[in-house]
XYZ file of C-alpha atoms in Angstrom:
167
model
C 9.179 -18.646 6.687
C 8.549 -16.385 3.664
C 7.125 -13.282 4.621
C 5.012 -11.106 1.482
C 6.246 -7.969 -0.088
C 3.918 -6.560 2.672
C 5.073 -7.326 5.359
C 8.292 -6.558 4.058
C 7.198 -3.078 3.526
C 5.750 -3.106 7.104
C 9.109 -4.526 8.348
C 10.830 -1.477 6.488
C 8.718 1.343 7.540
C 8.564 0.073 11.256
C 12.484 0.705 11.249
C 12.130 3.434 9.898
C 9.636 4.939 12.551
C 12.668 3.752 15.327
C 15.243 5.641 12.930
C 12.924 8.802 12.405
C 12.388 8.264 16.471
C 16.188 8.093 17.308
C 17.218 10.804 15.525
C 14.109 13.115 16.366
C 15.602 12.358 20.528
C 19.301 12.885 19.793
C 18.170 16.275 17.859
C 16.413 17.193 20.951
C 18.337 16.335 22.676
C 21.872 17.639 21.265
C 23.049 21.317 22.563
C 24.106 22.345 19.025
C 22.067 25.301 17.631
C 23.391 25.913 13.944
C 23.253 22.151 13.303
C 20.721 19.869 13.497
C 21.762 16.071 14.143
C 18.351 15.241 12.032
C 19.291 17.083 9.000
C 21.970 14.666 8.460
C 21.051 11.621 9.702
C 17.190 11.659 8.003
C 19.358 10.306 4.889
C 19.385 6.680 6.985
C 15.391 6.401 6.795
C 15.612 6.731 3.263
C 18.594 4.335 2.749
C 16.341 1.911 4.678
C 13.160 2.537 2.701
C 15.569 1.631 0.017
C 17.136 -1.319 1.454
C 13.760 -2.934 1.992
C 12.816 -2.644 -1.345
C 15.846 -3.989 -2.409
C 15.046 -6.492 0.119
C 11.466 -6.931 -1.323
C 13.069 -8.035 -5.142
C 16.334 -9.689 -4.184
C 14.123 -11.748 -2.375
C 11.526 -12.324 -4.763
C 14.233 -13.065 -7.517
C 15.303 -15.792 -5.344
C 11.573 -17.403 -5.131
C 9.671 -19.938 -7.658
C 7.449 -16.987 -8.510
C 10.033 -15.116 -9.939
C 9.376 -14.394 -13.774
C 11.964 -12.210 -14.816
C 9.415 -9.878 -16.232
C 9.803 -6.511 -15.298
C 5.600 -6.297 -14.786
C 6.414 -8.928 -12.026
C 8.879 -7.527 -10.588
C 7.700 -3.696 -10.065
C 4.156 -5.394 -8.934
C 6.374 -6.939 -5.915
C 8.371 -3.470 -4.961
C 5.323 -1.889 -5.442
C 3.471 -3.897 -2.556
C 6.340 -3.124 -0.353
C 6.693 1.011 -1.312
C 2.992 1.309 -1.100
C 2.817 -0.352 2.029
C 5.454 1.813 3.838
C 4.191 5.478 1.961
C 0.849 4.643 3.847
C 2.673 3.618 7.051
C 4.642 6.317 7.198
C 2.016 8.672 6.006
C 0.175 7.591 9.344
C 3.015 7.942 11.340
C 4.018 11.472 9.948
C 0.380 12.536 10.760
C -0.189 11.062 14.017
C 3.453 12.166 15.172
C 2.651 15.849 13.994
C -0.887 15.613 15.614
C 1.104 15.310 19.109
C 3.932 17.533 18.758
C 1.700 21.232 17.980
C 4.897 23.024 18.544
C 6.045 21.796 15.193
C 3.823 24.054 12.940
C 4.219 26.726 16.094
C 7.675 27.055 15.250
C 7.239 27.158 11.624
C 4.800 29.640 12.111
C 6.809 32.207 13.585
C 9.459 31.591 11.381
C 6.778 32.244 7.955
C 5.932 35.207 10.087
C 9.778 36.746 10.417
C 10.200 36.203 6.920
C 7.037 37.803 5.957
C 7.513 40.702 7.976
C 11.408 40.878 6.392
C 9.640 41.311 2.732
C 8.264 44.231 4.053
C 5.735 44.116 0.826
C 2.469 42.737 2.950
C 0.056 44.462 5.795
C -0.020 43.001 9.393
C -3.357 41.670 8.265
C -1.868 40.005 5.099
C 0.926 38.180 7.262
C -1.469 37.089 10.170
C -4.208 35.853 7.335
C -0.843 34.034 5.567
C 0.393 32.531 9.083
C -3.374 31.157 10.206
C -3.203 29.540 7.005
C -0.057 27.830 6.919
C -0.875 26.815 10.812
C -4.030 25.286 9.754
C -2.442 23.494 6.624
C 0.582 22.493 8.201
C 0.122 18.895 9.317
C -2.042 18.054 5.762
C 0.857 19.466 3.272
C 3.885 17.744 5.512
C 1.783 14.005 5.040
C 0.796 14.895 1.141
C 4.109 16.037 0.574
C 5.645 12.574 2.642
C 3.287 10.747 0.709
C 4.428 11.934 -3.064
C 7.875 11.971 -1.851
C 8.086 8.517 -0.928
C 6.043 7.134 -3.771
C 8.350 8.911 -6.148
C 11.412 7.478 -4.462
C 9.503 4.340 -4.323
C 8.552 4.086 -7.764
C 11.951 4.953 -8.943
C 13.648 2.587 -7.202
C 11.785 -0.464 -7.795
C 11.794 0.630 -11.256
C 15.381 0.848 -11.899
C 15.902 -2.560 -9.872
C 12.904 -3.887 -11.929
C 14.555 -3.197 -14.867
C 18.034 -4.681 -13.577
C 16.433 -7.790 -12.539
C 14.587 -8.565 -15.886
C 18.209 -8.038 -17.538
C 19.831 -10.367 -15.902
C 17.461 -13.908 -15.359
């Protein structure tokens, strides 16, 4: 059965949702306060986003289609990055959507630090805070978005370029 760079890249970001889920319950999990379990295992979900790219080419290399031309090649990855940014995009949104503690948290934490600069009035900070509440959810998925494209891009580049070296 040969499955398309897109369902690849729906393969890939569905582990990666289990990862992301995993580590978000053993962080919640966990009685440690200074460290957080996710902080240092988030690195898996992007060493799988990477692995099924590298999944996507190695096993397009291996197909009839395969051209060695590096136009090919990136047109594959990109099928399978594009796929997953938008999955996880989704995911990110609809997982922030139901946790409104999230940008709670955050909140108070903009709010300590704001108060610490000691440079802005009480209606400054709670104008600044309303904001960032209200904005919260939108600049975590833009900034998952370009993140993951750029990672994306960059890695089916460099393979890209690998692949069309050696044919």
């Amino acid at each position: 059965m040969k499955l398309s760079s897109s369902i690849k890249g729906l393969i890939t970001a569905a582990l990666m949702v289990v990862v992301f889920l995993l580590i978000y319950q053993a962080d919640k999990n966990s009685d440690q306060t200074k460290t957080s379990i996710g902080s240092s295992l988030q690195y898996i979900v992007y060493a799988i986003y990477g692995a099924g790219i590298v999944w996507t080419l190695l096993s397009f290399r291996q197909s009839p289609a395969f051209t060695g031309k590096f136009g090919d090649n990136f047109q594959q990855g990109f099928r399978c990055f594009v796929v997953v940014t938008l999955a996880m995009a989704l995911f990110y949104g609809i997982f922030n959507a139901l946790h409104p503690e999230f940008s709670e948290q955050m909140a108070v934490t903009l709010r300590q630090q704001l108060i610490n600069e000691k440079g802005k009035l009480p209606t400054e900070i709670d104008e600044a805070v309303s904001t960032f509440k209200k904005q919260y959810t939108l600049k975590l998925v833009s900034g998952a978005i370009f993140g993951y494209l750029i990672i994306g891009a960059g890695i089916t580049a460099v393979l890209s370029a690998l692949l069309n070296r050696r044919k």
